[in-house]
Amino acid sequence: MAITIVQAARTRGRRESPVRMLARLGQIPYLSTENMAPAAGFYACRFVDERSIAAVTYLALMCSITAKPKVDDPYHVTLAFSKTLPQQSVLTVDTKSIDVKAVAWDTWKGHNGKGYVVLRVEADALTERNAAMMKAGCTSNFPEYKPHITVVTGEVLSEKRLRTANTRLRSSPPTYITLGTELFHPLEY
């Protein structure tokens, strides 16, 4: 049975925000790079707003994809996964929510050999923010920034299933997903 972040974040009958849940799990988010602890790398993301989790799950079910969110890895869009820290002394977190459009399903094998099923999303704000982070000194192992929400880990869809899922997605009304505040986190290698 899949567990949503809303279910996973319940503590003593109260809902816990993704930021508080990350802090509880030991992944303390930073508000800027100015006072970030020394680290080898840098990670930035935006979590899917709790109200939009249902939209992602619905799209997956509608397209016959079994969504498997993990408690320790809630739905999110990565902005930067860099093996180097930004050279600029301060990158400030953008605290405004943004809406992104679900545009396509994709599947690939990751650098770790695992399969992934992702929901590709687009919004100029994501691409511009990634470019700003790269300009600030972040690096990437990927030739092009492809914003997405990982929906399934450990599986790769066949070409036929991927075509069917994308046909269903294109035939449905446009779906917009709200992403919350950016989170920064140092990476250790």
GROMACS .gro file of N, CA and C in nm, residues 17-181:
model
  495
   17SER      N    1   0.418   1.984   0.817
   17SER     CA    2   0.459   2.036   0.687
   17SER      C    3   0.581   1.959   0.638
   18PRO      N    4   0.604   1.953   0.505
   18PRO     CA    5   0.723   1.885   0.454
   18PRO      C    6   0.852   1.941   0.513
   19VAL      N    7   0.858   2.072   0.536
   19VAL     CA    8   0.980   2.132   0.593
   19VAL      C    9   1.003   2.079   0.734
   20ARG      N   10   0.897   2.075   0.815
   20ARG     CA   11   0.912   2.024   0.952
   20ARG      C   12   0.946   1.876   0.951
   21MET      N   13   0.886   1.801   0.856
   21MET     CA   14   0.916   1.659   0.848
   21MET      C   15   1.063   1.639   0.814
   22LEU      N   16   1.116   1.717   0.719
   22LEU     CA   17   1.258   1.704   0.684
   22LEU      C   18   1.346   1.733   0.805
   23ALA      N   19   1.312   1.838   0.878
   23ALA     CA   20   1.390   1.872   0.996
   23ALA      C   21   1.387   1.758   1.097
   24ARG      N   22   1.268   1.699   1.114
   24ARG     CA   23   1.255   1.586   1.207
   24ARG      C   24   1.338   1.467   1.161
   25LEU      N   25   1.345   1.446   1.029
   25LEU     CA   26   1.422   1.335   0.975
   25LEU      C   27   1.572   1.364   0.971
   26GLY      N   28   1.611   1.482   1.016
   26GLY     CA   29   1.753   1.513   1.021
   26GLY      C   30   1.806   1.585   0.900
   27GLN      N   31   1.722   1.621   0.806
   27GLN     CA   32   1.767   1.694   0.688
   27GLN      C   33   1.727   1.839   0.707
   28ILE      N   34   1.806   1.914   0.779
   28ILE     CA   35   1.773   2.051   0.813
   28ILE      C   36   1.790   2.139   0.689
   29PRO      N   37   1.684   2.203   0.642
   29PRO     CA   38   1.697   2.290   0.526
   29PRO      C   39   1.762   2.423   0.564
   30TYR      N   40   1.834   2.481   0.473
   30TYR     CA   41   1.898   2.610   0.493
   30TYR      C   42   1.820   2.717   0.419
   31LEU      N   43   1.821   2.839   0.473
   31LEU     CA   44   1.749   2.949   0.411
   31LEU      C   45   1.836   3.024   0.310
   32SER      N   46   1.966   3.011   0.319
   32SER     CA   47   2.057   3.073   0.222
   32SER      C   48   2.188   2.997   0.227
   33THR      N   49   2.277   3.024   0.133
   33THR     CA   50   2.408   2.959   0.134
   33THR      C   51   2.507   3.036   0.220
   34GLU      N   52   2.467   3.151   0.271
   34GLU     CA   53   2.559   3.236   0.347
   34GLU      C   54   2.617   3.166   0.469
   35ASN      N   55   2.534   3.098   0.546
   35ASN     CA   56   2.580   3.033   0.669
   35ASN      C   57   2.577   2.881   0.660
   36MET      N   58   2.582   2.829   0.538
   36MET     CA   59   2.574   2.684   0.520
   36MET      C   60   2.701   2.618   0.573
   37ALA      N   61   2.684   2.509   0.644
   37ALA     CA   62   2.798   2.435   0.697
   37ALA      C   63   2.887   2.390   0.582
   38PRO      N   64   3.017   2.378   0.607
   38PRO     CA   65   3.108   2.333   0.501
   38PRO      C   66   3.062   2.197   0.448
   39ALA      N   67   3.058   2.184   0.319
   39ALA     CA   68   3.016   2.060   0.256
   39ALA      C   69   3.083   2.051   0.120
   40ALA      N   70   3.078   1.934   0.062
   40ALA     CA   71   3.138   1.915  -0.069
   40ALA      C   72   3.042   1.956  -0.181
   41GLY      N   73   2.913   1.951  -0.153
   41GLY     CA   74   2.816   1.978  -0.259
   41GLY      C   75   2.695   2.052  -0.209
   42PHE      N   76   2.599   2.067  -0.301
   42PHE     CA   77   2.483   2.152  -0.274
   42PHE      C   78   2.361   2.091  -0.341
   43TYR      N   79   2.250   2.090  -0.270
   43TYR     CA   80   2.124   2.037  -0.322
   43TYR      C   81   2.014   2.139  -0.297
   44ALA      N   82   1.931   2.162  -0.397
   44ALA     CA   83   1.815   2.252  -0.383
   44ALA      C   84   1.696   2.187  -0.449
   45CYS      N   85   1.579   2.200  -0.387
   45CYS     CA   86   1.457   2.142  -0.444
   45CYS      C   87   1.336   2.222  -0.399
   46ARG      N   88   1.223   2.188  -0.456
   46ARG     CA   89   1.092   2.238  -0.414
   46ARG      C   90   1.002   2.116  -0.397
   47PHE      N   91   0.933   2.109  -0.284
   47PHE     CA   92   0.843   1.998  -0.259
   47PHE      C   93   0.706   2.026  -0.318
   48VAL      N   94   0.640   1.919  -0.359
   48VAL     CA   95   0.502   1.930  -0.406
   48VAL      C   96   0.417   1.967  -0.286
   49ASP      N   97   0.337   2.071  -0.302
   49ASP     CA   98   0.247   2.117  -0.197
   49ASP      C   99   0.152   2.003  -0.158
   50GLU      N  100   0.120   1.995  -0.031
   50GLU     CA  101   0.035   1.885   0.017
   50GLU      C  102  -0.096   1.874  -0.059
   51ARG      N  103  -0.153   1.988  -0.099
   51ARG     CA  104  -0.279   1.984  -0.174
   51ARG      C  105  -0.261   1.930  -0.315
   52SER      N  106  -0.138   1.936  -0.368
   52SER     CA  107  -0.114   1.888  -0.504
   52SER      C  108  -0.071   1.743  -0.510
   53ILE      N  109  -0.042   1.684  -0.396
   53ILE     CA  110  -0.002   1.542  -0.395
   53ILE      C  111  -0.113   1.457  -0.455
   54ALA      N  112  -0.236   1.491  -0.424
   54ALA     CA  113  -0.350   1.416  -0.478
   54ALA      C  114  -0.354   1.426  -0.630
   55ALA      N  115  -0.318   1.541  -0.686
   55ALA     CA  116  -0.318   1.558  -0.832
   55ALA      C  117  -0.213   1.467  -0.897
   56VAL      N  118  -0.096   1.458  -0.837
   56VAL     CA  119   0.010   1.371  -0.890
   56VAL      C  120  -0.035   1.225  -0.882
   57THR      N  121  -0.090   1.188  -0.768
   57THR     CA  122  -0.137   1.050  -0.749
   57THR      C  123  -0.250   1.017  -0.846
   58TYR      N  124  -0.343   1.111  -0.866
   58TYR     CA  125  -0.453   1.090  -0.960
   58TYR      C  126  -0.400   1.071  -1.103
   59LEU      N  127  -0.307   1.156  -1.145
   59LEU     CA  128  -0.250   1.142  -1.280
   59LEU      C  129  -0.186   1.005  -1.297
   60ALA      N  130  -0.114   0.960  -1.194
   60ALA     CA  131  -0.051   0.828  -1.202
   60ALA      C  132  -0.156   0.718  -1.218
   61LEU      N  133  -0.259   0.723  -1.134
   61LEU     CA  134  -0.364   0.620  -1.143
   61LEU      C  135  -0.437   0.625  -1.277
   62MET      N  136  -0.467   0.746  -1.324
   62MET     CA  137  -0.536   0.763  -1.452
   62MET      C  138  -0.453   0.705  -1.567
   63CYS      N  139  -0.323   0.710  -1.552
   63CYS     CA  140  -0.233   0.661  -1.657
   63CYS      C  141  -0.181   0.521  -1.629
   64SER      N  142  -0.245   0.451  -1.535
   64SER     CA  143  -0.209   0.313  -1.498
   64SER      C  144  -0.066   0.299  -1.448
   65ILE      N  145  -0.023   0.397  -1.371
   65ILE     CA  146   0.110   0.394  -1.309
   65ILE      C  147   0.087   0.385  -1.159
   66THR      N  148   0.152   0.289  -1.094
   66THR     CA  149   0.136   0.271  -0.951
   66THR      C  150   0.231   0.364  -0.879
   67ALA      N  151   0.177   0.472  -0.824
   67ALA     CA  152   0.258   0.569  -0.751
   67ALA      C  153   0.308   0.506  -0.621
   68LYS      N  154   0.437   0.524  -0.594
   68LYS     CA  155   0.496   0.467  -0.473
   68LYS      C  156   0.579   0.572  -0.400
   69PRO      N  157   0.512   0.673  -0.344
   69PRO     CA  158   0.590   0.774  -0.270
   69PRO      C  159   0.656   0.711  -0.147
   70LYS      N  160   0.777   0.756  -0.116
   70LYS     CA  161   0.848   0.704   0.000
   70LYS      C  162   0.841   0.807   0.112
   71VAL      N  163   0.830   0.759   0.233
   71VAL     CA  164   0.821   0.847   0.349
   71VAL      C  165   0.943   0.939   0.355
   72ASP      N  166   1.062   0.884   0.331
   72ASP     CA  167   1.184   0.963   0.344
   72ASP      C  168   1.222   1.038   0.217
   73ASP      N  169   1.138   1.030   0.114
   73ASP     CA  170   1.168   1.099  -0.011
   73ASP      C  171   1.037   1.147  -0.074
   74PRO      N  172   0.975   1.252  -0.015
   74PRO     CA  173   0.846   1.300  -0.066
   74PRO      C  174   0.858   1.356  -0.208
   75TYR      N  175   0.744   1.365  -0.276
   75TYR     CA  176   0.743   1.421  -0.412
   75TYR      C  177   0.807   1.559  -0.412
   76HIS      N  178   0.899   1.580  -0.505
   76HIS     CA  179   0.969   1.708  -0.514
   76HIS      C  180   1.025   1.726  -0.655
   77VAL      N  181   1.066   1.848  -0.685
   77VAL     CA  182   1.137   1.878  -0.810
   77VAL      C  183   1.275   1.929  -0.770
   78THR      N  184   1.379   1.864  -0.818
   78THR     CA  185   1.515   1.906  -0.790
   78THR      C  186   1.549   2.027  -0.874
   79LEU      N  187   1.607   2.128  -0.811
   79LEU     CA  188   1.653   2.247  -0.882
   79LEU      C  189   1.802   2.236  -0.913
   80ALA      N  190   1.879   2.181  -0.819
   80ALA     CA  191   2.023   2.162  -0.840
   80ALA      C  192   2.071   2.048  -0.754
   81PHE      N  193   2.152   1.963  -0.812
   81PHE     CA  194   2.222   1.857  -0.741
   81PHE      C  195   2.366   1.872  -0.784
   82SER      N  196   2.443   1.944  -0.705
   82SER     CA  197   2.575   1.987  -0.747
   82SER      C  198   2.684   1.926  -0.659
   83LYS      N  199   2.790   1.879  -0.722
   83LYS     CA  200   2.903   1.826  -0.646
   83LYS      C  201   2.995   1.938  -0.598
   84THR      N  202   2.960   2.061  -0.632
   84THR     CA  203   3.036   2.176  -0.582
   84THR      C  204   2.940   2.275  -0.519
   85LEU      N  205   2.991   2.351  -0.423
   85LEU     CA  206   2.912   2.458  -0.363
   85LEU      C  207   2.907   2.576  -0.458
   86PRO      N  208   2.801   2.655  -0.453
   86PRO     CA  209   2.797   2.776  -0.534
   86PRO      C  210   2.912   2.870  -0.496
   87GLN      N  211   2.970   2.937  -0.594
   87GLN     CA  212   3.079   3.030  -0.568
   87GLN      C  213   3.030   3.160  -0.506
   88GLN      N  214   2.909   3.201  -0.541
   88GLN     CA  215   2.856   3.322  -0.480
   88GLN      C  216   2.831   3.294  -0.333
   89SER      N  217   2.855   3.395  -0.250
   89SER     CA  218   2.843   3.373  -0.107
   89SER      C  219   2.699   3.358  -0.062
   90VAL      N  220   2.605   3.414  -0.135
   90VAL     CA  221   2.466   3.407  -0.091
   90VAL      C  222   2.373   3.372  -0.206
   91LEU      N  223   2.302   3.263  -0.192
   91LEU     CA  224   2.187   3.230  -0.277
   91LEU      C  225   2.070   3.226  -0.179
   92THR      N  226   1.975   3.311  -0.195
   92THR     CA  227   1.863   3.316  -0.101
   92THR      C  228   1.748   3.230  -0.151
   93VAL      N  229   1.684   3.163  -0.058
   93VAL     CA  230   1.571   3.076  -0.089
   93VAL      C  231   1.453   3.159  -0.142
   94ASP      N  232   1.391   3.108  -0.247
   94ASP     CA  233   1.268   3.169  -0.299
   94ASP      C  234   1.153   3.106  -0.221
   95THR      N  235   1.080   3.188  -0.146
   95THR     CA  236   0.975   3.136  -0.060
   95THR      C  237   0.837   3.136  -0.124
   96LYS      N  238   0.825   3.188  -0.246
   96LYS     CA  239   0.694   3.191  -0.312
   96LYS      C  240   0.664   3.055  -0.374
   97SER      N  241   0.539   3.014  -0.363
   97SER     CA  242   0.496   2.891  -0.431
   97SER      C  243   0.488   2.917  -0.581
   98ILE      N  244   0.508   2.813  -0.659
   98ILE     CA  245   0.492   2.826  -0.805
   98ILE      C  246   0.407   2.711  -0.856
   99ASP      N  247   0.339   2.734  -0.966
   99ASP     CA  248   0.260   2.630  -1.031
   99ASP      C  249   0.336   2.581  -1.152
  100VAL      N  250   0.343   2.449  -1.166
  100VAL     CA  251   0.409   2.387  -1.280
  100VAL      C  252   0.307   2.301  -1.354
  101LYS      N  253   0.325   2.288  -1.483
  101LYS     CA  254   0.233   2.210  -1.565
  101LYS      C  255   0.288   2.069  -1.587
  102ALA      N  256   0.205   1.968  -1.563
  102ALA     CA  257   0.242   1.829  -1.594
  102ALA      C  258   0.238   1.813  -1.746
  103VAL      N  259   0.351   1.772  -1.807
  103VAL     CA  260   0.356   1.768  -1.953
  103VAL      C  261   0.376   1.629  -2.013
  104ALA      N  262   0.442   1.539  -1.941
  104ALA     CA  263   0.467   1.407  -2.000
  104ALA      C  264   0.520   1.311  -1.894
  105TRP      N  265   0.496   1.183  -1.919
  105TRP     CA  266   0.558   1.078  -1.839
  105TRP      C  267   0.688   1.040  -1.908
  106ASP      N  268   0.786   1.002  -1.830
  106ASP     CA  269   0.914   0.957  -1.886
  106ASP      C  270   0.966   0.845  -1.798
  107THR      N  271   1.059   0.770  -1.850
  107THR     CA  272   1.118   0.660  -1.774
  107THR      C  273   1.264   0.650  -1.814
  108TRP      N  274   1.350   0.621  -1.717
  108TRP     CA  275   1.492   0.606  -1.749
  108TRP      C  276   1.563   0.530  -1.640
  109LYS      N  277   1.682   0.486  -1.674
  109LYS     CA  278   1.771   0.424  -1.575
  109LYS      C  279   1.859   0.533  -1.521
  110GLY      N  280   1.869   0.539  -1.390
  110GLY     CA  281   1.951   0.641  -1.327
  110GLY      C  282   2.097   0.602  -1.322
  111HIS      N  283   2.178   0.695  -1.274
  111HIS     CA  284   2.322   0.671  -1.262
  111HIS      C  285   2.352   0.559  -1.163
  112ASN      N  286   2.258   0.527  -1.075
  112ASN     CA  287   2.276   0.422  -0.976
  112ASN      C  288   2.224   0.286  -1.026
  113GLY      N  289   2.177   0.281  -1.151
  113GLY     CA  290   2.128   0.157  -1.210
  113GLY      C  291   1.981   0.130  -1.183
  114LYS      N  292   1.917   0.208  -1.097
  114LYS     CA  293   1.774   0.189  -1.070
  114LYS      C  294   1.691   0.250  -1.181
  115GLY      N  295   1.571   0.194  -1.199
  115GLY     CA  296   1.477   0.251  -1.294
  115GLY      C  297   1.391   0.355  -1.227
  116TYR      N  298   1.343   0.452  -1.305
  116TYR     CA  299   1.259   0.558  -1.253
  116TYR      C  300   1.146   0.587  -1.349
  117VAL      N  301   1.028   0.616  -1.294
  117VAL     CA  302   0.915   0.667  -1.371
  117VAL      C  303   0.891   0.807  -1.317
  118VAL      N  304   0.897   0.905  -1.407
  118VAL     CA  305   0.887   1.045  -1.363
  118VAL      C  306   0.778   1.117  -1.440
  119LEU      N  307   0.723   1.218  -1.374
  119LEU     CA  308   0.626   1.307  -1.436
  119LEU      C  309   0.702   1.434  -1.471
  120ARG      N  310   0.722   1.457  -1.600
  120ARG     CA  311   0.793   1.577  -1.644
  120ARG      C  312   0.702   1.697  -1.625
  121VAL      N  313   0.758   1.805  -1.573
  121VAL     CA  314   0.683   1.928  -1.549
  121VAL      C  315   0.756   2.044  -1.615
  122GLU      N  316   0.682   2.151  -1.640
  122GLU     CA  317   0.750   2.268  -1.696
  122GLU      C  318   0.694   2.396  -1.636
  123ALA      N  319   0.786   2.488  -1.619
  123ALA     CA  320   0.755   2.624  -1.574
  123ALA      C  321   0.884   2.703  -1.595
  124ASP      N  322   0.871   2.819  -1.653
  124ASP     CA  323   0.989   2.902  -1.677
  124ASP      C  324   1.065   2.928  -1.548
  125ALA      N  325   0.993   2.941  -1.437
  125ALA     CA  326   1.058   2.971  -1.309
  125ALA      C  327   1.157   2.862  -1.268
  126LEU      N  328   1.127   2.735  -1.299
  126LEU     CA  329   1.220   2.626  -1.265
  126LEU      C  330   1.347   2.634  -1.348
  127THR      N  331   1.330   2.651  -1.479
  127THR     CA  332   1.445   2.658  -1.568
  127THR      C  333   1.532   2.778  -1.536
  128GLU      N  334   1.469   2.892  -1.509
  128GLU     CA  335   1.544   3.013  -1.476
  128GLU      C  336   1.619   2.996  -1.343
  129ARG      N  337   1.556   2.932  -1.246
  129ARG     CA  338   1.621   2.913  -1.116
  129ARG      C  339   1.739   2.818  -1.128
  130ASN      N  340   1.724   2.710  -1.205
  130ASN     CA  341   1.835   2.619  -1.227
  130ASN      C  342   1.951   2.692  -1.295
  131ALA      N  343   1.921   2.774  -1.395
  131ALA     CA  344   2.025   2.850  -1.465
  131ALA      C  345   2.096   2.945  -1.369
  132ALA      N  346   2.021   3.009  -1.279
  132ALA     CA  347   2.081   3.100  -1.182
  132ALA      C  348   2.176   3.024  -1.087
  133MET      N  349   2.137   2.903  -1.049
  133MET     CA  350   2.222   2.822  -0.961
  133MET      C  351   2.348   2.778  -1.034
  134MET      N  352   2.335   2.743  -1.161
  134MET     CA  353   2.453   2.705  -1.239
  134MET      C  354   2.546   2.826  -1.256
  135LYS      N  355   2.488   2.941  -1.278
  135LYS     CA  356   2.567   3.064  -1.292
  135LYS      C  357   2.639   3.098  -1.161
  136ALA      N  358   2.577   3.063  -1.048
  136ALA     CA  359   2.636   3.089  -0.916
  136ALA      C  360   2.749   2.992  -0.883
  137GLY      N  361   2.770   2.891  -0.968
  137GLY     CA  362   2.881   2.799  -0.947
  137GLY      C  363   2.845   2.655  -0.924
  138CYS      N  364   2.717   2.622  -0.925
  138CYS     CA  365   2.677   2.482  -0.913
  138CYS      C  366   2.716   2.410  -1.042
  139THR      N  367   2.736   2.280  -1.031
  139THR     CA  368   2.768   2.199  -1.148
  139THR      C  369   2.663   2.090  -1.161
  140SER      N  370   2.657   2.027  -1.277
  140SER     CA  371   2.561   1.920  -1.299
  140SER      C  372   2.625   1.812  -1.385
  141ASN      N  373   2.591   1.687  -1.355
  141ASN     CA  374   2.638   1.575  -1.437
  141ASN      C  375   2.548   1.551  -1.557
  142PHE      N  376   2.439   1.627  -1.565
  142PHE     CA  377   2.341   1.607  -1.671
  142PHE      C  378   2.353   1.719  -1.774
  143PRO      N  379   2.350   1.684  -1.902
  143PRO     CA  380   2.370   1.786  -2.006
  143PRO      C  381   2.259   1.890  -2.013
  144GLU      N  382   2.140   1.852  -1.970
  144GLU     CA  383   2.027   1.944  -1.981
  144GLU      C  384   1.937   1.928  -1.858
  145TYR      N  385   1.883   2.038  -1.810
  145TYR     CA  386   1.793   2.035  -1.695
  145TYR      C  387   1.655   1.989  -1.739
  146LYS      N  388   1.606   1.880  -1.679
  146LYS     CA  389   1.475   1.825  -1.712
  146LYS      C  390   1.393   1.816  -1.583
  147PRO      N  391   1.319   1.923  -1.550
  147PRO     CA  392   1.243   1.919  -1.425
  147PRO      C  393   1.139   1.808  -1.426
  148HIS      N  394   1.133   1.736  -1.314
  148HIS     CA  395   1.042   1.622  -1.305
  148HIS      C  396   1.013   1.589  -1.160
  149ILE      N  397   0.908   1.511  -1.140
  149ILE     CA  398   0.872   1.456  -1.010
  149ILE      C  399   0.886   1.304  -1.022
  150THR      N  400   0.972   1.245  -0.942
  150THR     CA  401   0.987   1.099  -0.945
  150THR      C  402   0.866   1.038  -0.876
  151VAL      N  403   0.796   0.952  -0.949
  151VAL     CA  404   0.674   0.891  -0.897
  151VAL      C  405   0.696   0.745  -0.860
  152VAL      N  406   0.783   0.676  -0.934
  152VAL     CA  407   0.812   0.536  -0.906
  152VAL      C  408   0.964   0.514  -0.914
  153THR      N  409   1.018   0.447  -0.814
  153THR     CA  410   1.160   0.411  -0.813
  153THR      C  411   1.169   0.259  -0.825
  154GLY      N  412   1.263   0.211  -0.905
  154GLY     CA  413   1.283   0.067  -0.918
  154GLY      C  414   1.207   0.004  -1.033
  155GLU      N  415   1.157   0.085  -1.124
  155GLU     CA  416   1.080   0.033  -1.237
  155GLU      C  417   1.105   0.119  -1.360
  156VAL      N  418   1.109   0.055  -1.476
  156VAL     CA  419   1.118   0.125  -1.604
  156VAL      C  420   0.997   0.080  -1.686
  157LEU      N  421   0.924   0.175  -1.743
  157LEU     CA  422   0.808   0.141  -1.825
  157LEU      C  423   0.851   0.098  -1.965
  158SER      N  424   0.779   0.003  -2.020
  158SER     CA  425   0.803  -0.036  -2.159
  158SER      C  426   0.760   0.080  -2.249
  159GLU      N  427   0.808   0.079  -2.373
  159GLU     CA  428   0.770   0.184  -2.468
  159GLU      C  429   0.618   0.190  -2.486
  160LYS      N  430   0.553   0.073  -2.490
  160LYS     CA  431   0.408   0.069  -2.509
  160LYS      C  432   0.336   0.132  -2.390
  161ARG      N  433   0.376   0.096  -2.267
  161ARG     CA  434   0.311   0.153  -2.148
  161ARG      C  435   0.336   0.304  -2.139
  162LEU      N  436   0.456   0.346  -2.178
  162LEU     CA  437   0.488   0.489  -2.175
  162LEU      C  438   0.403   0.565  -2.276
  163ARG      N  439   0.389   0.510  -2.398
  163ARG     CA  440   0.304   0.572  -2.500
  163ARG      C  441   0.159   0.584  -2.452
  164THR      N  442   0.107   0.475  -2.392
  164THR     CA  443  -0.030   0.474  -2.342
  164THR      C  444  -0.048   0.578  -2.232
  165ALA      N  445   0.047   0.584  -2.138
  165ALA     CA  446   0.039   0.681  -2.028
  165ALA      C  447   0.039   0.823  -2.082
  166ASN      N  448   0.125   0.851  -2.179
  166ASN     CA  449   0.132   0.987  -2.234
  166ASN      C  450   0.009   1.022  -2.317
  167THR      N  451  -0.050   0.925  -2.385
  167THR     CA  452  -0.174   0.950  -2.458
  167THR      C  453  -0.285   0.987  -2.360
  168ARG      N  454  -0.294   0.915  -2.249
  168ARG     CA  455  -0.395   0.945  -2.147
  168ARG      C  456  -0.371   1.083  -2.085
  169LEU      N  457  -0.246   1.115  -2.060
  169LEU     CA  458  -0.214   1.245  -2.000
  169LEU      C  459  -0.251   1.359  -2.095
  170ARG      N  460  -0.216   1.344  -2.223
  170ARG     CA  461  -0.247   1.449  -2.322
  170ARG      C  462  -0.396   1.466  -2.345
  171SER      N  463  -0.473   1.357  -2.329
  171SER     CA  464  -0.617   1.365  -2.354
  171SER      C  465  -0.694   1.420  -2.233
  172SER      N  466  -0.627   1.434  -2.120
  172SER     CA  467  -0.695   1.488  -2.001
  172SER      C  468  -0.677   1.641  -1.997
  173PRO      N  469  -0.758   1.711  -1.919
  173PRO     CA  470  -0.740   1.855  -1.905
  173PRO      C  471  -0.602   1.886  -1.846
  174PRO      N  472  -0.544   2.002  -1.876
  174PRO     CA  473  -0.413   2.035  -1.821
  174PRO      C  474  -0.413   2.028  -1.668
  175THR      N  475  -0.307   1.975  -1.612
  175THR     CA  476  -0.294   1.964  -1.467
  175THR      C  477  -0.178   2.051  -1.420
  176TYR      N  478  -0.208   2.136  -1.323
  176TYR     CA  479  -0.105   2.221  -1.264
  176TYR      C  480  -0.080   2.174  -1.122
  177ILE      N  481   0.046   2.170  -1.085
  177ILE     CA  482   0.090   2.121  -0.955
  177ILE      C  483   0.160   2.237  -0.884
  178THR      N  484   0.124   2.260  -0.760
  178THR     CA  485   0.186   2.368  -0.684
  178THR      C  486   0.308   2.316  -0.610
  179LEU      N  487   0.418   2.387  -0.627
  179LEU     CA  488   0.542   2.356  -0.556
  179LEU      C  489   0.564   2.463  -0.450
  180GLY      N  490   0.605   2.421  -0.333
  180GLY     CA  491   0.626   2.514  -0.222
  180GLY      C  492   0.765   2.577  -0.222
  181THR      N  493   0.801   2.629  -0.108
  181THR     CA  494   0.928   2.698  -0.085
  181THR      C  495   1.048   2.613  -0.123
   0.00000   0.00000   0.00000
